[in-house]
XYZ file of C-alpha atoms in Angstrom:
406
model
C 108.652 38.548 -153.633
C 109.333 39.110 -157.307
C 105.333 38.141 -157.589
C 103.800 40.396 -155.125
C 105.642 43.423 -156.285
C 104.581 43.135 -159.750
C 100.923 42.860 -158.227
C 101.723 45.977 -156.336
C 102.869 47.682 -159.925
C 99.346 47.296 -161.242
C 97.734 48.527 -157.860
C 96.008 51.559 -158.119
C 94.084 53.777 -155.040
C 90.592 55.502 -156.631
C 90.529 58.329 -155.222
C 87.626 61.119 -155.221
C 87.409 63.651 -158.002
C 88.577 60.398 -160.175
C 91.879 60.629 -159.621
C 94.046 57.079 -159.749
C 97.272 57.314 -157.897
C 99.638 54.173 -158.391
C 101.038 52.235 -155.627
C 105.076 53.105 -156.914
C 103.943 56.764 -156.363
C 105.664 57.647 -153.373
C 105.376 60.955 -153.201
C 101.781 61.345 -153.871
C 101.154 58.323 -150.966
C 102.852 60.047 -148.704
C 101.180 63.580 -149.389
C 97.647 61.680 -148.707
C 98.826 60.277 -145.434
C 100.348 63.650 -144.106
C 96.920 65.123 -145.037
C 95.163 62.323 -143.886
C 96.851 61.551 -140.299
C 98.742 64.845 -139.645
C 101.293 64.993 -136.770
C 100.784 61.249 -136.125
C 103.866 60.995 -133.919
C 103.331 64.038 -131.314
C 103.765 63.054 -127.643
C 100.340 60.900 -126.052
C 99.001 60.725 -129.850
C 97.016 57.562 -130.979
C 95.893 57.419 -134.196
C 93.568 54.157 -135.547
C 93.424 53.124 -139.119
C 90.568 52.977 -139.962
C 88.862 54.918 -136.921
C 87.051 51.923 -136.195
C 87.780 48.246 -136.017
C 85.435 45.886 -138.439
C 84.261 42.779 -136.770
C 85.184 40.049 -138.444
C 81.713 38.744 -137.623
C 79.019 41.134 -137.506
C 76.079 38.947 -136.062
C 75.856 38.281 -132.455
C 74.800 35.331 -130.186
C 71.199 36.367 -130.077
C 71.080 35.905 -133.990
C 72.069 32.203 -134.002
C 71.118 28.976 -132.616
C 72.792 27.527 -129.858
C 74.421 24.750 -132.197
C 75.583 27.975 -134.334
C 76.763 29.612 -130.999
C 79.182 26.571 -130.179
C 80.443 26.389 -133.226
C 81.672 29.886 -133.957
C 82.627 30.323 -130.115
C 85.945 29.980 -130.889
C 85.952 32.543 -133.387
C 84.351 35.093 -130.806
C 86.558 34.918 -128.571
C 89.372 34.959 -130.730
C 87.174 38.359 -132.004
C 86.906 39.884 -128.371
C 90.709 39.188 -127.805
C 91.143 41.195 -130.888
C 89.083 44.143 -129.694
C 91.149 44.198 -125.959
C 94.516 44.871 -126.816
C 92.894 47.136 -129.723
C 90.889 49.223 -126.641
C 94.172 48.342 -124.517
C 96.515 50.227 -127.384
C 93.973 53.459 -127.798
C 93.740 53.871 -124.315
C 97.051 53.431 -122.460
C 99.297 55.266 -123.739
C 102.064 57.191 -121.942
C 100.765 60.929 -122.473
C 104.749 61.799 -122.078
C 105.480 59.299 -125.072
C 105.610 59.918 -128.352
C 102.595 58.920 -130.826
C 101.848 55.784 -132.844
C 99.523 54.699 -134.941
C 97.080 51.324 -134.661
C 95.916 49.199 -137.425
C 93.958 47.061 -136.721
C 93.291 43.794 -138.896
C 95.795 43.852 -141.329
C 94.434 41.689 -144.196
C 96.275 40.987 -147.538
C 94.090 38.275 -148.054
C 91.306 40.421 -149.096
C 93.913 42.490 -151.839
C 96.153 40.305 -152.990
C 96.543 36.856 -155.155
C 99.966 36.223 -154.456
C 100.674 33.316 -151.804
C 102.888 35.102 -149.339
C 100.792 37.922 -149.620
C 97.829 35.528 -148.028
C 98.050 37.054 -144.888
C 95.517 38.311 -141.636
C 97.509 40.211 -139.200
C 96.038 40.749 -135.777
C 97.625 44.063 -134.987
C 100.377 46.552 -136.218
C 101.539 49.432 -134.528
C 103.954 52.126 -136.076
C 106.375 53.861 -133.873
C 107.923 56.962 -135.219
C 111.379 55.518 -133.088
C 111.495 52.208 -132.458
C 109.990 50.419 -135.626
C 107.356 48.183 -136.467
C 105.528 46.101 -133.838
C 103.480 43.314 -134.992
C 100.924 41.907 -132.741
C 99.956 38.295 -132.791
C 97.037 37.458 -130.594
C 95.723 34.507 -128.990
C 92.541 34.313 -126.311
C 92.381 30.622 -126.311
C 95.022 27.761 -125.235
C 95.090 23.963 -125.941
C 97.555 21.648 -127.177
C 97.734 23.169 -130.735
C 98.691 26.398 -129.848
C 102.557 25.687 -129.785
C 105.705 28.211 -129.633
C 106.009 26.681 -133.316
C 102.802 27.633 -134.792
C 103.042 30.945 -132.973
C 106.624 31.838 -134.736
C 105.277 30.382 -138.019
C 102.913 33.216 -137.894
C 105.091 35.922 -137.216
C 107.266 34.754 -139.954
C 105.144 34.710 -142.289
C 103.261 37.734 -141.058
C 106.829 39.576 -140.987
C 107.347 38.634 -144.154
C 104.578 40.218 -145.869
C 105.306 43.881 -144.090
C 108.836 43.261 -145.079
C 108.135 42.814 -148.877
C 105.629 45.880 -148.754
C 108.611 47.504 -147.199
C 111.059 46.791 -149.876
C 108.737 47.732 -152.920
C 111.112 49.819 -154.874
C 113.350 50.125 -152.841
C 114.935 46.407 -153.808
C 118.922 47.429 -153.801
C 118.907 48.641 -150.226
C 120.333 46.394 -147.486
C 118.884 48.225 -144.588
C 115.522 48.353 -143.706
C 113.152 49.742 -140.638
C 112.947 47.249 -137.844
C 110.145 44.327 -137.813
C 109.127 43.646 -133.928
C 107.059 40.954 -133.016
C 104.647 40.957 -129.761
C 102.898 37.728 -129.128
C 100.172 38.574 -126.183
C 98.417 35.399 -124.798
C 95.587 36.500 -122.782
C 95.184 32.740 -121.388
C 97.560 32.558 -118.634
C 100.995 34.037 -117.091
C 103.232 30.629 -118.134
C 105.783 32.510 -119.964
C 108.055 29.650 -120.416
C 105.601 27.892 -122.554
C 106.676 30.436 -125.399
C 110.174 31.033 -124.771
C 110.679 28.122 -127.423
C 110.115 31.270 -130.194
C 113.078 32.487 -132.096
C 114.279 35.653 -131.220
C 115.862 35.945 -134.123
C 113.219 37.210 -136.510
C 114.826 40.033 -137.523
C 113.661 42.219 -134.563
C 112.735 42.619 -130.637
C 110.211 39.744 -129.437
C 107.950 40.644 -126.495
C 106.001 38.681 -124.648
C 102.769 40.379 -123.007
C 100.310 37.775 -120.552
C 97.704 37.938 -118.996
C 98.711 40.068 -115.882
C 100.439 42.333 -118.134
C 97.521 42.717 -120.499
C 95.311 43.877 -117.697
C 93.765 47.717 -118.515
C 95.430 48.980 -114.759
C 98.677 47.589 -115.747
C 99.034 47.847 -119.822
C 100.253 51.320 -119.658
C 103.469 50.700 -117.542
C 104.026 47.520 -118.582
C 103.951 48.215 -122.041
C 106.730 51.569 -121.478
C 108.830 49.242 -119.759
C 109.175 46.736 -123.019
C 109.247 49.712 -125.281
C 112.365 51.136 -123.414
C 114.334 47.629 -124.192
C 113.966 48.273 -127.671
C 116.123 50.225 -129.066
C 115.550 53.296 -131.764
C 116.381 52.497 -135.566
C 118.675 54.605 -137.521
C 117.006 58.082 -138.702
C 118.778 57.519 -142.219
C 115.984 54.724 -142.686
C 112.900 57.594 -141.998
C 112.393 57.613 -145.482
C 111.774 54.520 -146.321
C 109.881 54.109 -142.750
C 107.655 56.983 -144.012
C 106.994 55.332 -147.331
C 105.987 52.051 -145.662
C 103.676 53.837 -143.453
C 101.718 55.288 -146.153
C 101.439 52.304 -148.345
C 99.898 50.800 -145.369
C 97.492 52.969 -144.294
C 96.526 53.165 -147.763
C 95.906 49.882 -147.782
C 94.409 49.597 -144.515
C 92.194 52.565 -145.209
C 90.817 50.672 -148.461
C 89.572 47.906 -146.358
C 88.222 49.741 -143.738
C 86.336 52.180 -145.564
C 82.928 52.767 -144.963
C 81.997 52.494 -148.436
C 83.813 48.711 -147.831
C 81.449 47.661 -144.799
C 78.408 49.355 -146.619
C 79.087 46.964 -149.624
C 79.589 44.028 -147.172
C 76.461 44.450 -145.887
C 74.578 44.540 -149.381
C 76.327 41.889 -151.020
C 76.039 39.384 -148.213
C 79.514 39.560 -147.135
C 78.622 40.786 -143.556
C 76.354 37.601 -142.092
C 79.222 34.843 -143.195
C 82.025 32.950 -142.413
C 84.966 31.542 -144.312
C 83.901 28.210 -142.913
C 81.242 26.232 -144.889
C 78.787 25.123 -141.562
C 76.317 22.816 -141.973
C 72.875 24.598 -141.420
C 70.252 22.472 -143.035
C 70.328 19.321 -141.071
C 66.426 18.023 -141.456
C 66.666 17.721 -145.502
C 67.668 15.178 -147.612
C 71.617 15.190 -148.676
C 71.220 16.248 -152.595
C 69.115 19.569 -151.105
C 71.126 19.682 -148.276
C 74.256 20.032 -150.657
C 72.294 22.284 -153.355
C 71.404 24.806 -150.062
C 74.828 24.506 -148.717
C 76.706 25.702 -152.396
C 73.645 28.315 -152.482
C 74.967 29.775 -149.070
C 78.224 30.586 -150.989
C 79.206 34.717 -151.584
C 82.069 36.760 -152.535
C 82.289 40.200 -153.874
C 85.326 40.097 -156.398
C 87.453 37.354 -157.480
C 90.389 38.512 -155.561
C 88.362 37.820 -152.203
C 87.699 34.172 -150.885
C 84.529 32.328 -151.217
C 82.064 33.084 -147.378
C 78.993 31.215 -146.557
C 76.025 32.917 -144.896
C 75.354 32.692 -141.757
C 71.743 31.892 -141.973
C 69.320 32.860 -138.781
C 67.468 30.432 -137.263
C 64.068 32.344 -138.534
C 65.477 32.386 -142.060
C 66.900 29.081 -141.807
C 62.762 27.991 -140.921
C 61.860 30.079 -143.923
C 63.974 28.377 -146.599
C 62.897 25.127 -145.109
C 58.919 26.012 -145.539
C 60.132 27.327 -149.371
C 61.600 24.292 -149.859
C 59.305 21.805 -149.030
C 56.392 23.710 -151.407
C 59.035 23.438 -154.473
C 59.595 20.018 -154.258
C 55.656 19.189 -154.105
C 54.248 20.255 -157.128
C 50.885 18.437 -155.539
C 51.294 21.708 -152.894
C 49.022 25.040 -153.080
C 50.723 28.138 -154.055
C 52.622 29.568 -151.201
C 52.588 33.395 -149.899
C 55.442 34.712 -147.220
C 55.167 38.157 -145.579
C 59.048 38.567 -144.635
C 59.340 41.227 -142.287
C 62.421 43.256 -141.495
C 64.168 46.587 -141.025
C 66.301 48.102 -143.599
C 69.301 45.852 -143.858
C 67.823 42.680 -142.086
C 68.627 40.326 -144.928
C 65.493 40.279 -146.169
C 66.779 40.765 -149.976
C 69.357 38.273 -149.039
C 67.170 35.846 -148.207
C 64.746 36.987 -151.580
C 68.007 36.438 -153.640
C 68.772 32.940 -151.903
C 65.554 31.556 -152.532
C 65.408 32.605 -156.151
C 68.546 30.447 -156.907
C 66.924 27.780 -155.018
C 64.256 27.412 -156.407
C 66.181 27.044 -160.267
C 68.297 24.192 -158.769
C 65.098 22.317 -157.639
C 63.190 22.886 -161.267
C 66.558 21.861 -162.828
C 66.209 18.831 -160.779
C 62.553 17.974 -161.905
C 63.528 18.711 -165.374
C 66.497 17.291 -166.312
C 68.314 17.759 -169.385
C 65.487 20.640 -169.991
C 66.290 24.546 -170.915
C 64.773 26.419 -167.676
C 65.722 29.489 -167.993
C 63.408 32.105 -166.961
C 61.395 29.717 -165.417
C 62.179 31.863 -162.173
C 61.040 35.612 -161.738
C 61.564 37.971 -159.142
C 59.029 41.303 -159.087
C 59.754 44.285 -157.377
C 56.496 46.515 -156.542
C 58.037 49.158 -154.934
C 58.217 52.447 -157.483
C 60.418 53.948 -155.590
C 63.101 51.640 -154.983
C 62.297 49.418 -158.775
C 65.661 50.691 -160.582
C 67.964 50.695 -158.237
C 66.691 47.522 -156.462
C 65.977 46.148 -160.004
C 69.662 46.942 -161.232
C 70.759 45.391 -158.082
C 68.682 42.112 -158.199
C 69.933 41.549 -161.930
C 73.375 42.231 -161.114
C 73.337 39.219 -158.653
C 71.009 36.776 -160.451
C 71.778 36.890 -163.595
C 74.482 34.455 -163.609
C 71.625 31.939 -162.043
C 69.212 32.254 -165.234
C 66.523 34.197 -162.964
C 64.323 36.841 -164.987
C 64.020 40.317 -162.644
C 61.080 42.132 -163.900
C 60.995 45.721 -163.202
C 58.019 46.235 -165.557
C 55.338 44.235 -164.382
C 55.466 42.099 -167.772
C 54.707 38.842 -165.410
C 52.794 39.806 -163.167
């Protein structure tokens, strides 16, 4: 704990007009969420943060092969699980109740270095009464899902709200309530997961399938609120401070200024999962084009691969094969896409590429510069230019916004 919190004492929200506000800065947090999300709690009141859920893959089926379908079908459905009891939460609520708020992919993975903090929460929903529910998800069954694994994750997941909870506020004894809500949208065998603890320091609720259907949610979902009882109103402080240290942090991450630099540093089309795209090449390039698939935008966020498209996938391969035979003609590519297609991706790929596979021919050689990238477009040559030399300068490729090469 003693870790995370002095992470969280050198976290600071940018803010426009330039202003920095510190994470210990209660006060201000908790102006920018009243401003933000004012009168969260009135009566039939849902409130998302963000105001949109982020996939956590952004290409669909009719982007990928059929051997790339398979193996990120688990994902997917994991994904459309996800987005259910997210549509479920915004939609069925008791107009008579009081309101809540819905984040939606709580990930401290993406913020934070500490262990513990290491986190990806399905679901979290703030009640101004009863507490803290935390959602833990599962569309898919099999022998590895166990009542174990399921109340490892809540632990763990519990324990990460709980330490943002108790950020300055180390001396107190009592905190806001931690629920837990595991839904499995598999089946209605209940007694499969009565083997979880109830005693992780809250309610547990179990929602199946029949209770997770749209016609039923609503009333099923009142009924398991009303066995949980309200938390002390002497704790609405600290509740309130929680509350806006999350949605500050959830806010960060779903920004749109987030998925807009996802998108033009790569981050959108990949994976956390290294797949093997490039089966018809030799190991060494096989391996040099797998490490070349690797992207990250700061060094607080793990390592993705892109998710290469079968049409880019034939590109590379036709790129390839001319760089390795020097006895080849020169080779011209019209790549044609819409604005945000991947085609600079792709550009940026092959320009690595192609330094690995000179390095390879010339061993023990200096070969840098030996690769340049042109831009010919006026209009776009600074900022594109700026851009391009941002991500390939660490590679030794030359980006040549002047025409000096060409």
């Amino acid at each position: 704990m003693r870790e995370f919190h002095k992470e969280l004492e050198n976290f600071e929200l940018d803010l426009p007009g330039r202003e920095k506000v510190s994470f210990n800065n209660n006060a201000r947090l908790l102006e920018i969420m009243r401003s933000q999300y004012p009168n969260w709690e009135e009566a039939g009141k849902v409130t998302s943060i963000p105001i949109a859920r982020i996939p956590r893959l952004f290409l669909k089926n009719v982007y990928m092969s059929k051997d790339q379908q398979k193996e990120f079908h688990p994902l997917q459905k994991g994904e459309e699980g996800e987005i259910k009891i997210y549509q479920l939460l915004l939609e069925s609520l008791d107009k008579n109740r009081k309101g809540v708020l819905v984040l939606s992919k709580v990930n401290g993975r993406e913020m934070f270095a500490t262990t513990s903090a290491q986190v990806e929460i399905d679901t979290v929903l703030i009640h101004p009464a009863k507490g803290v529910f935390l959602f833990n998800i599962k569309a898919q069954g099999g022998k590895g899902l166990t009542p174990q694994k399921v109340e490892k994750d809540f632990k763990k997941h519990s324990n990460f709200l709980r330490m943002l909870m108790q950020y300055g506020y180390e001396n107190e004894t009592d905190f806001p309530p931690i629920h837990s809500v595991y839904c499995h949208l598999v089946d209605d065998n209940k007694e499969k997961f009565e083997g979880i603890s109830k005693q992780l320091g809250g309610a547990l609720l179990i929602c199946t399938k029949s209770d997770l259907k749209p016609e039923t949610f609503c009333s099923s979902w009142s009924q398991k609120l009303d066995g949980v009882p309200d938390f002390d109103h002497k704790l609405t402080e600290i509740f309130e401070v929680f509350i806006a240290r999350l949605a500050a942090l959830n806010s960060i991450e779903g920004s749109l200024a987030l998925i807009h630099d996802q998108i033009s540093t790569n981050y959108a089309q990949a994976t956390n999962k290294n797949k093997n795209q490039f089966g018809t090449t030799d190991e060494d390039t096989k391996a040099v084009l797998n490490e070349a698939s690797r992207t990250s935008i700061n060094s607080k966020k793990r390592d993705r691969y892109i998710i290469w498209k079968p049409e880019q996938v034939q590109i590379i391969s036709t790129v390839v094969e001319h760089l390795q035979d020097p006895s080849r003609e020169g080779l011209r590519l019209l790549v044609r896409g819409c604005k945000g297609s991947g085609k600079t991706m792709l550009l940026i790929f092959l320009a690595k590429i192609a330094v690995k596979i000179i390095e390879s021919q010339h061993p023990g050689q200096n070969n840098h510069g030996k690769v340049v990238v042109y831009n010919g477009d006026s209009l776009t040559r600074k900022y594109v230019s700026e851009k391009l030399e941002h991500l390939l300068e660490p590679s030794g490729v030359i980006v040549d916004a002047a025409g000096k090469y060409v």
